[in-house]
Coordinates of C-alpha atoms and ligand atoms in Angstrom, one line a residue:
X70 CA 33.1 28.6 -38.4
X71 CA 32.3 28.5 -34.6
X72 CA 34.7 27.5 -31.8
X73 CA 34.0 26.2 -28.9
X74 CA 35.0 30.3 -27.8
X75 CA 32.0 31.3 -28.7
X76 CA 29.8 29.1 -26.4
X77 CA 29.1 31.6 -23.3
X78 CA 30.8 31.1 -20.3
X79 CA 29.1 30.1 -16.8
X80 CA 29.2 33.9 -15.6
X81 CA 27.7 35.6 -19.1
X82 CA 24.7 32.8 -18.3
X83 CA 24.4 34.3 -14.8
X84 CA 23.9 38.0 -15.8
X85 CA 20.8 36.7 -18.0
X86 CA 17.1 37.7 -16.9
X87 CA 16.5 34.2 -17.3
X88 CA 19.1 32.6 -15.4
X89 CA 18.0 35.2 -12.5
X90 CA 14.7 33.8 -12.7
X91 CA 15.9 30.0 -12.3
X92 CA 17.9 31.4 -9.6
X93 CA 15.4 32.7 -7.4
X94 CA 12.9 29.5 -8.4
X95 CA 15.2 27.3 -7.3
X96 CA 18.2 28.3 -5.7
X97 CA 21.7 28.9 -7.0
X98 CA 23.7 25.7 -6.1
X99 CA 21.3 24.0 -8.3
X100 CA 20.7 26.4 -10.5
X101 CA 24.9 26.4 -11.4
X102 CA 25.2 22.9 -11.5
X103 CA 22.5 22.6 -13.8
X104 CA 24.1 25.4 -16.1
X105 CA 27.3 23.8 -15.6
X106 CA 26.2 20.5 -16.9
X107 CA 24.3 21.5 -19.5
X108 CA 27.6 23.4 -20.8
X109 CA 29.6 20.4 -20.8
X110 CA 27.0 18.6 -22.6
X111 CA 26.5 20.9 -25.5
X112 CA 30.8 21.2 -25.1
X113 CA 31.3 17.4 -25.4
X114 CA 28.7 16.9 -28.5
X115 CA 30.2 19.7 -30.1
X116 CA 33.9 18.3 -30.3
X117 CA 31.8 15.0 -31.1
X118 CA 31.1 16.5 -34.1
X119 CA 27.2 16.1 -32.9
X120 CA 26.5 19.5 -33.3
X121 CA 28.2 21.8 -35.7
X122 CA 26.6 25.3 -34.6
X123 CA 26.1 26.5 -31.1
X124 CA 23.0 27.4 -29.1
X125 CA 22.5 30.7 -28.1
X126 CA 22.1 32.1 -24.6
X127 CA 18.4 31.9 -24.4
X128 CA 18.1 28.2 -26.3
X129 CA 20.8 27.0 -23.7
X130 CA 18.8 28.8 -20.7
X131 CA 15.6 26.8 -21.7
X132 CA 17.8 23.2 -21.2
X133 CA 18.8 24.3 -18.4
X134 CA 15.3 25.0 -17.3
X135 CA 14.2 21.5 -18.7
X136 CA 17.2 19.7 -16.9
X137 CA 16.1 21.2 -13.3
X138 CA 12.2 20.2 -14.1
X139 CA 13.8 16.6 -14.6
X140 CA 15.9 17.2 -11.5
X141 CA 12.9 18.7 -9.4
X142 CA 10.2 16.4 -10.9
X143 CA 9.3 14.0 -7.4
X144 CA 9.1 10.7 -8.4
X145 CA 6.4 9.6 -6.0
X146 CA 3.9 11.6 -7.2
X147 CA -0.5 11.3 -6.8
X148 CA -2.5 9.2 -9.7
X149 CA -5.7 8.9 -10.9
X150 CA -6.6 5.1 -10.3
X151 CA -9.4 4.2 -13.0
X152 CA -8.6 0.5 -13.2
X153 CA -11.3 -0.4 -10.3
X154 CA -8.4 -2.8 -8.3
X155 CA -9.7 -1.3 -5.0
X156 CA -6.4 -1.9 -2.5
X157 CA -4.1 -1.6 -5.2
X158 CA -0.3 -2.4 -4.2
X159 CA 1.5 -0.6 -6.8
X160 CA -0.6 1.9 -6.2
X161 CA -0.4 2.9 -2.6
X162 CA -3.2 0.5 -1.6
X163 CA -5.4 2.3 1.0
X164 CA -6.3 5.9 0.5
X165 CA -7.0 7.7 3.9
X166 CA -10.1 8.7 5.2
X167 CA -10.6 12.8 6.4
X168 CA -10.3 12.3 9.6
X169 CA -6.8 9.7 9.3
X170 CA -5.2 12.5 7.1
X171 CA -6.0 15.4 9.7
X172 CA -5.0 13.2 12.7
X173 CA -1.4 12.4 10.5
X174 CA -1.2 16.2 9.4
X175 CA -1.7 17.5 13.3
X176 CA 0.8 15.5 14.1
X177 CA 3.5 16.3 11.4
X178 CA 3.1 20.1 11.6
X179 CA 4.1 19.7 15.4
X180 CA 5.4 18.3 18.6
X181 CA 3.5 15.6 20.3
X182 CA 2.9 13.7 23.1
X183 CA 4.1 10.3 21.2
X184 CA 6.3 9.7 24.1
X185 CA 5.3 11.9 27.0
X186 CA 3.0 12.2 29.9
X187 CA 1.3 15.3 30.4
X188 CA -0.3 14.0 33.8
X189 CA 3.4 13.4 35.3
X190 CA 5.2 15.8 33.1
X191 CA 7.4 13.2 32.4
X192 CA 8.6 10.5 29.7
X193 CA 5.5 8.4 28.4
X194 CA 5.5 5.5 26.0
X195 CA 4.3 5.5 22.1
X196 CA 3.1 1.9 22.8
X197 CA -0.2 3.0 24.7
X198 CA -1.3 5.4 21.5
X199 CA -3.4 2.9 19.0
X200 CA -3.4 0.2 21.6
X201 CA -6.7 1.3 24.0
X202 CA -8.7 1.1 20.9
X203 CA -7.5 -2.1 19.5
X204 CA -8.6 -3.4 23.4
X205 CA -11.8 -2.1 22.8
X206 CA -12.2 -3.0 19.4
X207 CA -11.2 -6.9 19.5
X208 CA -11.4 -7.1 23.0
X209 CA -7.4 -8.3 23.0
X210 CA -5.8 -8.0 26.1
X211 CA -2.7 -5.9 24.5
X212 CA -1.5 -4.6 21.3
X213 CA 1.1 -2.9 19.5
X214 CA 1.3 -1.6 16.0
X215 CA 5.2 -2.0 14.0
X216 CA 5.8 -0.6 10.5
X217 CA 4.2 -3.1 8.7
X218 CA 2.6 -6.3 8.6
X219 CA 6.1 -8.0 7.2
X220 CA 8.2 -6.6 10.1
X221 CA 5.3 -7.8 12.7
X222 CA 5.8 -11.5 11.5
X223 CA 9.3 -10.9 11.7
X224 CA 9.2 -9.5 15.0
X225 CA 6.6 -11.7 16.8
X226 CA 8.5 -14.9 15.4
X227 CA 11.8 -13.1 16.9
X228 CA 10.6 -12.5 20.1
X229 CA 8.6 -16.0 20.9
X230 CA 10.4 -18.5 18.4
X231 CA 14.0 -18.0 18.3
X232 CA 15.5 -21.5 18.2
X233 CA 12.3 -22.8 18.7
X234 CA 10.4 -25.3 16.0
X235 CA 7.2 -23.8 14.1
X236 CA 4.6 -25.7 12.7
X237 CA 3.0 -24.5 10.1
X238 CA 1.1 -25.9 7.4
X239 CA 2.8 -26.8 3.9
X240 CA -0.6 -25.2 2.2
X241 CA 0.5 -21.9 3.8
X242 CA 3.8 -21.5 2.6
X243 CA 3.2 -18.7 1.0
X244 CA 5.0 -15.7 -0.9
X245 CA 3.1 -12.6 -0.2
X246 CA 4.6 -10.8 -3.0
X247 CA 8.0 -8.4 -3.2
X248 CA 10.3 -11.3 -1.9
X249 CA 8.5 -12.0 1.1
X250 CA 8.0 -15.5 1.2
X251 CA 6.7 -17.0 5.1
X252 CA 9.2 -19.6 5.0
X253 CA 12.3 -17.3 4.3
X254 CA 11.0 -14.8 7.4
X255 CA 10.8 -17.6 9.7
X256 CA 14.1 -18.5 9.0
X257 CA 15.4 -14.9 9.2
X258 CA 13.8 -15.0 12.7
X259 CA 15.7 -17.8 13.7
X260 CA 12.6 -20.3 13.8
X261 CA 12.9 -23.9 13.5
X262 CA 10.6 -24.9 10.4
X263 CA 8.4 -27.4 11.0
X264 CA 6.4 -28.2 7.8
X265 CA 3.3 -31.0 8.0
X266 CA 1.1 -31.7 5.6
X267 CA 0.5 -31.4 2.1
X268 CA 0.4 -28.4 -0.5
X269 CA -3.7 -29.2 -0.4
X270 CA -4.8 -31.2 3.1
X271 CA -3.4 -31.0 6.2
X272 CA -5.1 -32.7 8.7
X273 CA -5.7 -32.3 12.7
X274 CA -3.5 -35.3 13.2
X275 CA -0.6 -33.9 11.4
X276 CA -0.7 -30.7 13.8
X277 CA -1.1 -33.5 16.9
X278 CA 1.8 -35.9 15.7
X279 CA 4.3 -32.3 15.2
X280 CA 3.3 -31.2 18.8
X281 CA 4.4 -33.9 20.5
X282 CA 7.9 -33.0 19.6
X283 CA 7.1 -29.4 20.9
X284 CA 7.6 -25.7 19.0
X285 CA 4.2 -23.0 18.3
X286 CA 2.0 -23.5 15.8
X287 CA 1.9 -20.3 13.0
X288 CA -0.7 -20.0 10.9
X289 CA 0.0 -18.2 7.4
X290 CA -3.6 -16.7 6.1
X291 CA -3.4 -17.5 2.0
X292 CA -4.2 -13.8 1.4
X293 CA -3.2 -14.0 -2.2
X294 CA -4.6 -17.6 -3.9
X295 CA -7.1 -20.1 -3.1
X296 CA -6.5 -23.8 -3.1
X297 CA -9.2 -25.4 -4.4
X298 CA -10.2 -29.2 -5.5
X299 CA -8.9 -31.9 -3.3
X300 CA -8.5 -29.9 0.2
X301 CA -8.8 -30.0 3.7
X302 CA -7.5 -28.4 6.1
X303 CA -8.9 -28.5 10.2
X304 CA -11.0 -25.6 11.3
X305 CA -8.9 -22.8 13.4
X306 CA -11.1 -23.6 16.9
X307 CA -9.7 -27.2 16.1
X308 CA -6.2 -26.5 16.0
X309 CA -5.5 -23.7 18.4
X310 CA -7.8 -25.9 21.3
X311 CA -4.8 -29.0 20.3
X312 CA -2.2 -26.4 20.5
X313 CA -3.2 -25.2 24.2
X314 CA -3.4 -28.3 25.2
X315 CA -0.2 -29.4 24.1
X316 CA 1.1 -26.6 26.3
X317 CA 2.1 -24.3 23.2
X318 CA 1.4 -20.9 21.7
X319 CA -0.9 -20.4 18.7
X320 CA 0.2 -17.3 16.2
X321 CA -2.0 -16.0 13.4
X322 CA -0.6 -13.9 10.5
X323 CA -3.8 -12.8 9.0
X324 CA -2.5 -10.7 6.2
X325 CA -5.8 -8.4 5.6
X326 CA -7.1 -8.2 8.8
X327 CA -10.5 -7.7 8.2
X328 CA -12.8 -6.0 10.8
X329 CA -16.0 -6.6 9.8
X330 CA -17.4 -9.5 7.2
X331 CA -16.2 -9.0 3.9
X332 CA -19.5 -11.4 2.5
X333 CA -21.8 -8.3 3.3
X334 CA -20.1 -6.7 0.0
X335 CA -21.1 -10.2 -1.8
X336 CA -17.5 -11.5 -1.7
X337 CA -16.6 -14.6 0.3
X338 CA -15.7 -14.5 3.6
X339 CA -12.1 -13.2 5.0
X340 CA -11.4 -14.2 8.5
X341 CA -11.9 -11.4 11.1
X342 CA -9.3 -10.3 13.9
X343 CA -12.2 -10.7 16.1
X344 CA -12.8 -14.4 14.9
X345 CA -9.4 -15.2 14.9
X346 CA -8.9 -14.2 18.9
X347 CA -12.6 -15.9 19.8
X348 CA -11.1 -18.5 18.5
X349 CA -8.0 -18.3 20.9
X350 CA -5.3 -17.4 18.6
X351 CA -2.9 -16.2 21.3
X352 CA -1.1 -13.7 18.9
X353 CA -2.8 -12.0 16.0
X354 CA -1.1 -9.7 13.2
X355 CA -2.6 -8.4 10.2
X356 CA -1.8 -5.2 8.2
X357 CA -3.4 -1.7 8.8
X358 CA -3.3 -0.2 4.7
X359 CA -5.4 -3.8 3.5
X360 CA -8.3 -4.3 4.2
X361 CA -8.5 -2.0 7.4
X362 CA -8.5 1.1 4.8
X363 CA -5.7 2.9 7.1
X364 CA -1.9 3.7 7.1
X365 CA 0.7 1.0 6.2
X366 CA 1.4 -0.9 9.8
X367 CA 1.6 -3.8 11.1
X368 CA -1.0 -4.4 13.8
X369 CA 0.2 -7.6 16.5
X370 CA -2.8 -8.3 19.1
X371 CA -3.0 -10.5 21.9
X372 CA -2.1 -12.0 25.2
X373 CA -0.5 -9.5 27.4
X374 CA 2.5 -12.1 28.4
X375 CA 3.5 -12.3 24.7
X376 CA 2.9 -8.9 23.7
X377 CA 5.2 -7.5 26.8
X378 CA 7.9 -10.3 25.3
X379 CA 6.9 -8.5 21.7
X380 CA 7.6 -5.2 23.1
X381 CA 10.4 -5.6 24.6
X382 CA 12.6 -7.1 22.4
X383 CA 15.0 -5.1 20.6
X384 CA 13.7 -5.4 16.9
X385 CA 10.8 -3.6 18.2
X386 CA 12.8 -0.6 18.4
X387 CA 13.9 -1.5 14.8
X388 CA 10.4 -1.8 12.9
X389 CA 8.9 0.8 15.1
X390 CA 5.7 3.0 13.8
X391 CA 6.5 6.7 13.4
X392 CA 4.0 9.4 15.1
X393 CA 2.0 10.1 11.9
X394 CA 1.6 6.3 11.6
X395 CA 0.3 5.8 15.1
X396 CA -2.1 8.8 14.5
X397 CA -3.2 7.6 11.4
X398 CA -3.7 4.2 12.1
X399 CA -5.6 5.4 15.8
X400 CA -8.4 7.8 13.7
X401 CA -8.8 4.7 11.6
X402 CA -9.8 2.3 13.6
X403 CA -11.8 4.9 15.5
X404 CA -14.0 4.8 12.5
X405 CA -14.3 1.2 13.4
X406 CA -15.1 1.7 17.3
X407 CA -18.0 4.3 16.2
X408 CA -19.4 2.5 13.9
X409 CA -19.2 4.8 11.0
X410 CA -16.0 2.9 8.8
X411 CA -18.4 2.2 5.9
X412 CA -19.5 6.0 5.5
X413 CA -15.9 7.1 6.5
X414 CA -12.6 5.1 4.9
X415 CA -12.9 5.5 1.2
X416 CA -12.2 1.4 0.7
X417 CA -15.2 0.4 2.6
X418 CA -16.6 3.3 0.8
X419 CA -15.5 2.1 -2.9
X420 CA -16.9 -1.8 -1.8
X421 CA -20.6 -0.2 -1.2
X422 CA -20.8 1.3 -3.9
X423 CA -24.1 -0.1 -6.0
X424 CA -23.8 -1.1 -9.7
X425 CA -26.7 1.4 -10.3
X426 CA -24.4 4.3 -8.3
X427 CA -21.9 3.3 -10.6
X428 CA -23.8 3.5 -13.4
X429 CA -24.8 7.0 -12.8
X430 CA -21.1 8.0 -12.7
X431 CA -20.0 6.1 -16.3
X432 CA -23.0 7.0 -18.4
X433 CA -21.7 10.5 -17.1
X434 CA -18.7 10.5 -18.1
X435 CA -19.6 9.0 -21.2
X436 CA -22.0 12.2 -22.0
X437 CA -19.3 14.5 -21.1
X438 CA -16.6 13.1 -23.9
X439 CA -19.8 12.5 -26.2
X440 CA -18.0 9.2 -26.9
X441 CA -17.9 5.3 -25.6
X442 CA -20.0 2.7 -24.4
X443 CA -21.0 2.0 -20.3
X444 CA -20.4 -2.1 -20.5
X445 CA -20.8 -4.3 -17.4
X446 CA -17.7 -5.7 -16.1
X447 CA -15.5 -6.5 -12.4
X448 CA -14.3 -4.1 -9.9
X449 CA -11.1 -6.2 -7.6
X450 CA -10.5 -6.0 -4.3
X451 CA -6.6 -6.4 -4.6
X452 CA -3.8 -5.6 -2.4
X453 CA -3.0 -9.7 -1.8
X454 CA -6.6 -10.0 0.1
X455 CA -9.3 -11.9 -1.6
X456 CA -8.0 -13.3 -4.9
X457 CA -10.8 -13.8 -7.8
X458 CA -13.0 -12.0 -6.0
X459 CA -14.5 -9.2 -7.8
X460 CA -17.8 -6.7 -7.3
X461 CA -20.1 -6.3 -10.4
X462 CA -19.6 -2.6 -12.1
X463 CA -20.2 -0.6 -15.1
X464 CA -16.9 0.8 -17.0
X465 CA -16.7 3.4 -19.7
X466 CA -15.6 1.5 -22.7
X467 CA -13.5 3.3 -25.5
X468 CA -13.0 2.3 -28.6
X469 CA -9.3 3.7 -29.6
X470 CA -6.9 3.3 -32.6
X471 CA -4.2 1.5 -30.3
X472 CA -5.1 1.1 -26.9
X473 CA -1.4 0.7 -25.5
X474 CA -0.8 3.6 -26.8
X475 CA -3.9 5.5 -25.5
X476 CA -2.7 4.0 -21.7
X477 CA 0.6 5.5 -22.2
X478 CA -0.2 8.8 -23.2
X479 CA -2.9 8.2 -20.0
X480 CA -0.3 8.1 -17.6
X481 CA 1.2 11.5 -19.5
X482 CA -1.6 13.1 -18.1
X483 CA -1.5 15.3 -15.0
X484 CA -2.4 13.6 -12.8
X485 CA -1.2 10.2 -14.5
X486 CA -4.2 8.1 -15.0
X487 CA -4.3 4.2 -14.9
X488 CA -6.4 2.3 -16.9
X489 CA -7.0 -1.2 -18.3
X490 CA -7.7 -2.6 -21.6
X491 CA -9.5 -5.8 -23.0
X492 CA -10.7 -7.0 -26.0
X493 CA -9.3 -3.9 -27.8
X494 CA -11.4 -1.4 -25.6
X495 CA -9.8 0.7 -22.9
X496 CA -11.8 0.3 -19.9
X497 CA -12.8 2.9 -17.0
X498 CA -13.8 1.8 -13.5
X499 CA -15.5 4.6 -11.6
X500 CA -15.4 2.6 -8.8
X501 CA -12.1 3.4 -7.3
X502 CA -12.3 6.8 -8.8
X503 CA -13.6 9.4 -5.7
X504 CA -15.6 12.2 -7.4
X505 CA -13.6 15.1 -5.8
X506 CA -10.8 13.5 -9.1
X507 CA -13.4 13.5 -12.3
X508 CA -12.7 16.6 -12.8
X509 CA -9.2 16.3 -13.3
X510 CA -9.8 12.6 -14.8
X511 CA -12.4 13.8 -17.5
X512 CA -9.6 16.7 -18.2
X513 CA -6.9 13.5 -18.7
X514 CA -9.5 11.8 -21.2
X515 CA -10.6 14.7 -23.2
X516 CA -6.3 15.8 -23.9
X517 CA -6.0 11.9 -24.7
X518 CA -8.5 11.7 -27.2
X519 CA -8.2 14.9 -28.7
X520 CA -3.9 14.4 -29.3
Ligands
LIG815 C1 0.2 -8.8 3.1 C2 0.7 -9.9 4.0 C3 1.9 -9.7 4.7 C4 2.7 -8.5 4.6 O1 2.1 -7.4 5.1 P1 2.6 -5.9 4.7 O2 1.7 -5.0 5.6 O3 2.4 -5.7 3.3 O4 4.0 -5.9 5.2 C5 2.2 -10.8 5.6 N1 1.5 -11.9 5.7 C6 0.3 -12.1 5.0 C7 -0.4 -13.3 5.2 C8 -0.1 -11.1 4.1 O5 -1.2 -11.2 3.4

């Protein structure tokens, strides 16, 4: 009969090969807690009556070694994203191009000049990093980049709006997703809501009639749903020319913030930063990991006298971008400035793909496993910009026993892969798949179907 006497003690572990091996992996603090806990565990079950023998020292070693992997295991970790939603929220939206990730890295592995000026020796300000380019780029007369596109709303409607009413359309009282709804932020900002309109028309006169009582005028951009049937709603030029000449301040919360025109990739049309300021929006924010194809950030353009009000209030200090933001988000729209973003940032890269390129890649794969089917089907765009719209692709089609089941043990894989199912098929997209990860994704496939 075995007593609780003979389970080793914390110190007999210790003396092990094994445990001096954990030791030196992962350091001793951790190492002893984990030994500890894993000793009170197999203690408690045994006076539960759980257990009625006890483990030996190498069997007890081995949980210990299982419990630190759980411990050590990061939680954020890379995935192979085979389900062809391009700027996929969940998962990370925007992957970097080359030149973002070596600009971030070079500023990560050392100091910087993020806030000092090597011609005066002397304090300098992060503002002026990303801000040249975004001059040159929309030809805005000053610009700052926050966090993210959330805190930019939050902070522009802080700094210009505070007790002040806001007009804004009832069609765009959106919820972006993650809680952030547009009318709950203006609130937060201490904004005066002004709603007018309709959930489907608002008209010119319902901007004119709210003006006369004063307050901005906000426009939300619908990044996430279309509103379609019975609508109408007054083209920008049409409201921001009423709002200047009602004496007020037109802001625009584009959401994506395209750069270039998204109906080139054969999807409809997302309104440009550059549009948006030609059109004499007087403050402009979108976000810099959606369509942009850069870091997450929140990117405000626009008149200098609002942007200096922007910058200096003290929530900017609050939703500040770090240094590898600001470097990120500078050698991405540098892609922009040189006219190389389509052959550069992997999302614009993904959207040129051709159905025949993508062809190519599934009838590939397909020979590789020996098995499935290259169907036609629809690649998304994602990340709240565009909703419905979708590219034509080719997907590897399997035909499994249980499909649920062949997408869980997917995401077993190392690295996890993501996949979709439909109609009883799991389905591949080698659209968002870059071809430096087949390896490794042909790797996850060939375990799956051969478990
Ligand atoms: C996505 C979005 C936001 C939030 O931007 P984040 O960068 O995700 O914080 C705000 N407004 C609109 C219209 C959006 O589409």
């Amino acid at each position: 009969m075995m007593t609780l006497r003979d389970l080793p003690s914390v110190d007999e572990l210790l003396q092990t090969q094994s445990a001096a091996e954990l030791i030196a992996q992962h350091g001793r603090p951790l190492t002893l807690s984990a030994i500890r806990q894993t000793l009170a565990g197999i203690r408690s079950r045994f006076l539960a009556g759980e257990i009625t023998s006890l483990p030996l020292h190498g069997l007890i070693l081995s949980q210990v070694d299982s419990l630190l992997d759980a411990w050590l295991k990061p939680t954020l970790r890379p995935v192979i994203n085979a389900s062809g939603v391009i700027l996929h929220t969940n998962l990370g939206r925007a992957p970097l191009s080359d030149a973002t990730i070596r600009a971030m890295d070079m500023v990560a592995r050392g100091y910087s000049t993020l806030e000092y000026d090597l011609e005066k020796g002397a304090r300098g300000s992060r503002l002026i990093h990303a801000e040249s380019v975004l001059q040159k780029l929309t030809g805005a007369e000053s610009a700052v980049v926050v966090n993210n596109n959330a805190s930019a709303v939050l902070l522009v409607l802080s700094a210009l709006a505070n007790r002040k009413r806001v007009i804004i359309s009832r069609s765009q009282m959106v919820e972006i997703g993650g809680g952030f709804r547009v009318p709950d932020v203006m609130k937060q900002s201490g904004a005066k809501l002004a709603e007018i309109g309709t959930t489907n028309k608002v008209h010119l006169q319902d901007y004119e009639e709210a003006l006369q009582e004063g307050g901005l005028v906000m426009r939300a951009h619908r990044s996430n749903f279309k509103i379609v049937g019975f609508t109408a709603e007054p083209e920008l030029k049409e409201i921001v020319d009423l709002t200047h000449k009602a004496g007020s301040i037109f802001i625009d919360d584009l959401g994506s913030g395209a750069m270039y025109d998204t109906a080139k990739y054969g999807l409809v049309h997302e309104p440009t930063v550059q549009e948006s300021l030609a059109a004499g929006a007087d403050v402009v924010c979108f976000s810099g990991d959606k369509l942009l194809g850069g870091p997450q950030a929140g990117i405000i353009v626009g008149k200098k006298e609002l942007l200096d009000k922007i910058k200096k209030h003290p929530l900017a200090r609050a939703v500040r971008a770090d240094k590898t933001c600001l470097a990120g988000v500078t050698a991405t729209l540098l892609h922009y400035l040189k006219d190389e973003a389509e052959r550069e940032i992997p999302i614009l890269k993904m959207m040129s793909l051709t159905p025949k390129q993508i062809w190519g890649r599934a009838e590939a794969w397909r020979q590789e496993l020996g098995q499935g089917q290259v169907i036609e089907g629809e690649s998304t765009v994602g990340g709240g910009s565009l909703p419905d719209e979708s590219f034509p692709t080719f997907l590897l089609s399997l035909t499994v026993e249980s499909p649920e089941k062949f997408l869980k043990k997917l995401r077993t894989q190392n690295p996890p892969v993501i996949a979709r199912t439909a109609n009883d098929k799991v389905l591949l997209d080698p659209r968002t798949v870059p071809p430096e990860q087949e390896g490794a994704l042909l790797v996850g496939l060939k375990n799956t179907l051969n478990s």
